[in-house]
Short mmCIF file of C-alpha atoms in Angstrom, two decimals:
data_model
loop_
_atom_site.label_atom_id
_atom_site.label_comp_id
_atom_site.label_asym_id
_atom_site.label_seq_id
_atom_site.Cartn_x
_atom_site.Cartn_y
_atom_site.Cartn_z
CA UNK J 1 0.41 -0.06 -0.20
CA UNK J 2 3.04 2.42 0.70
CA UNK J 3 3.69 1.51 -2.31
CA UNK J 4 1.13 2.38 -3.74
CA UNK J 5 0.66 6.05 -1.95
CA UNK J 6 4.97 7.23 -3.33
CA UNK J 7 3.59 6.50 -6.66
CA UNK J 8 0.48 8.09 -6.62
CA UNK J 9 1.92 10.79 -5.17
CA UNK J 10 4.91 11.13 -8.19
CA UNK J 11 2.01 11.12 -10.07
CA UNK J 12 0.43 13.80 -8.53
CA UNK J 13 3.03 15.83 -8.82
CA UNK J 14 4.31 15.13 -12.72
CA UNK J 15 0.43 15.08 -14.10
CA UNK J 16 0.42 18.75 -12.64
CA UNK J 17 3.47 19.98 -13.78
CA UNK J 18 3.71 18.06 -17.27
CA UNK J 19 -0.38 19.34 -17.61
CA UNK J 20 0.87 22.78 -16.54
CA UNK J 21 3.45 23.18 -19.45
CA UNK J 22 0.71 21.76 -22.04
CA UNK J 23 -1.91 23.92 -21.14
CA UNK J 24 0.76 26.64 -21.07
CA UNK J 25 2.60 25.92 -24.51
CA UNK J 26 -1.11 25.09 -26.29
CA UNK J 27 -2.18 28.75 -25.16
CA UNK J 28 0.84 31.06 -26.28
CA UNK J 29 0.34 27.91 -29.84
CA UNK J 30 -3.18 29.76 -30.31
CA UNK J 31 -2.89 33.32 -29.77
CA UNK J 32 -4.36 33.88 -26.63
CA UNK J 33 -3.49 37.19 -25.06
CA UNK J 34 -5.03 35.12 -21.36
CA UNK J 35 -4.01 31.69 -19.95
CA UNK J 36 -6.35 29.10 -20.87
CA UNK J 37 -5.74 25.89 -19.38
CA UNK J 38 -7.86 23.68 -21.27
CA UNK J 39 -9.94 24.61 -24.47
CA UNK J 40 -11.57 28.49 -24.77
CA UNK J 41 -14.90 26.93 -24.78
CA UNK J 42 -14.23 25.03 -22.11
CA UNK J 43 -12.38 27.09 -20.27
CA UNK J 44 -15.77 29.40 -20.15
CA UNK J 45 -18.58 27.05 -18.69
CA UNK J 46 -16.92 27.90 -15.04
CA UNK J 47 -17.54 31.61 -13.49
CA UNK J 48 -13.96 32.15 -14.22
CA UNK J 49 -10.34 30.25 -14.93
CA UNK J 50 -9.36 30.67 -11.39
CA UNK J 51 -11.89 27.97 -10.96
CA UNK J 52 -11.16 26.48 -14.72
CA UNK J 53 -8.15 26.24 -13.31
CA UNK J 54 -8.63 24.73 -10.12
CA UNK J 55 -10.62 21.80 -11.82
CA UNK J 56 -7.87 21.32 -14.59
CA UNK J 57 -5.61 21.04 -11.42
CA UNK J 58 -7.41 18.03 -10.00
CA UNK J 59 -7.38 15.75 -13.24
CA UNK J 60 -4.58 16.62 -14.28
CA UNK J 61 -3.16 15.07 -11.53
CA UNK J 62 -6.06 12.48 -11.79
CA UNK J 63 -4.03 11.70 -15.35
CA UNK J 64 -1.10 11.59 -13.23
CA UNK J 65 -2.26 8.98 -10.77
CA UNK J 66 -3.86 6.41 -14.16
CA UNK J 67 0.40 6.60 -15.73
CA UNK J 68 1.66 6.45 -13.27
CA UNK J 69 0.11 4.08 -10.69
CA UNK J 70 -0.65 1.37 -13.85
CA UNK J 71 3.10 1.71 -13.91
CA UNK J 72 3.96 -0.62 -10.94
CA UNK J 73 1.91 -3.61 -13.60
CA UNK J 74 5.89 -3.89 -14.84
CA UNK J 75 6.69 -5.54 -11.44
CA UNK J 76 4.79 -8.22 -11.52
CA UNK J 77 7.73 -10.47 -12.01
CA UNK J 78 5.44 -13.62 -12.40
CA UNK J 79 3.41 -12.13 -15.39
CA UNK J 80 5.05 -11.90 -18.56
CA UNK J 81 5.68 -9.66 -20.60
CA UNK J 82 2.68 -9.16 -23.06
CA UNK J 83 0.78 -9.80 -20.53
CA UNK J 84 1.65 -7.25 -18.34
CA UNK J 85 1.25 -4.85 -21.15
CA UNK J 86 -2.02 -5.70 -22.26
CA UNK J 87 -2.46 -4.79 -18.52
CA UNK J 88 -1.22 -1.50 -18.85
CA UNK J 89 -2.81 -0.78 -21.63
CA UNK J 90 -6.08 -1.29 -20.62
CA UNK J 91 -5.56 0.73 -17.53
CA UNK J 92 -4.33 3.60 -18.37
CA UNK J 93 -6.72 3.68 -21.86
CA UNK J 94 -10.03 3.49 -19.36
CA UNK J 95 -7.89 5.45 -17.33
CA UNK J 96 -7.07 8.09 -19.21
CA UNK J 97 -10.37 8.42 -21.98
CA UNK J 98 -13.13 9.63 -19.55
CA UNK J 99 -10.40 12.06 -18.20
CA UNK J 100 -9.87 13.89 -21.60
CA UNK J 101 -13.61 14.09 -21.98
CA UNK J 102 -13.95 15.51 -19.01
CA UNK J 103 -10.89 18.34 -19.37
CA UNK J 104 -12.49 18.99 -22.81
CA UNK J 105 -10.00 17.98 -24.99
CA UNK J 106 -12.54 16.38 -27.56
CA UNK J 107 -16.44 16.31 -27.75
CA UNK J 108 -17.66 12.98 -26.67
CA UNK J 109 -19.03 10.78 -29.65
CA UNK J 110 -17.22 8.24 -31.48
CA UNK J 111 -15.49 9.41 -34.42
CA UNK J 112 -13.41 12.03 -31.88
CA UNK J 113 -13.58 8.42 -29.56
CA UNK J 114 -12.23 6.21 -32.70
CA UNK J 115 -9.49 9.22 -32.89
CA UNK J 116 -8.32 9.43 -29.50
CA UNK J 117 -8.00 5.86 -29.87
CA UNK J 118 -5.99 5.81 -32.84
CA UNK J 119 -3.68 8.37 -31.79
CA UNK J 120 -3.61 7.00 -27.64
CA UNK J 121 -2.56 3.45 -29.48
CA UNK J 122 0.68 5.55 -31.74
CA UNK J 123 1.97 7.36 -29.13
CA UNK J 124 2.08 4.17 -26.55
CA UNK J 125 3.95 1.88 -28.94
CA UNK J 126 6.23 4.46 -29.32
CA UNK J 127 6.59 5.19 -25.80
CA UNK J 128 6.58 1.46 -25.49
CA UNK J 129 9.14 0.70 -28.17
CA UNK J 130 11.37 3.25 -26.51
CA UNK J 131 10.69 1.87 -23.22
CA UNK J 132 11.79 -1.71 -24.45
CA UNK J 133 14.74 -0.98 -26.17
CA UNK J 134 16.21 1.40 -23.13
CA UNK J 135 15.42 -2.03 -21.18
CA UNK J 136 17.26 -4.16 -23.28
CA UNK J 137 20.22 -1.99 -23.51
CA UNK J 138 20.79 -2.49 -19.90
CA UNK J 139 20.20 -6.39 -20.18
CA UNK J 140 23.32 -6.19 -22.55
CA UNK J 141 25.31 -3.76 -19.85
CA UNK J 142 24.62 -5.67 -17.21
CA UNK J 143 25.31 -8.64 -19.14
CA UNK J 144 28.88 -7.43 -20.38
CA UNK J 145 29.41 -6.00 -16.55
CA UNK J 146 28.63 -10.45 -15.73
CA UNK J 147 30.80 -11.70 -18.58
CA UNK J 148 33.66 -9.44 -17.51
CA UNK J 149 33.52 -10.22 -13.91
CA UNK J 150 34.00 -13.92 -14.70
#
């Protein structure tokens, strides 16, 4: 339980930081003169930018928790890498999808959900492939060191 709590705290911090940075970047890229934590249309649903930002920080924290705690799946040494990946992908997708919708990143309709799913799978595959290459290189390095010791 302690490990999950620590991962959740790390997720809150990282999720909030990444959400804030991305929202600042998108505000600038969209030529906004004011800060918007999400789209201007989504932000307009609230009594002010401060309320929208507070809700956004809460959602970003939840997103961070989903990905951070979900990553604990990869610590299961009795599971195959395929099983870990499928479980992690499922947790990440079904945890992230409703939060992305709540954030106003896209409307709740089938076409947008299909587009989101495609984008999610492409990004997931890229990140997974990079992590697998890093792990493979770490294993090679460890094996080299073990071979040199014998």
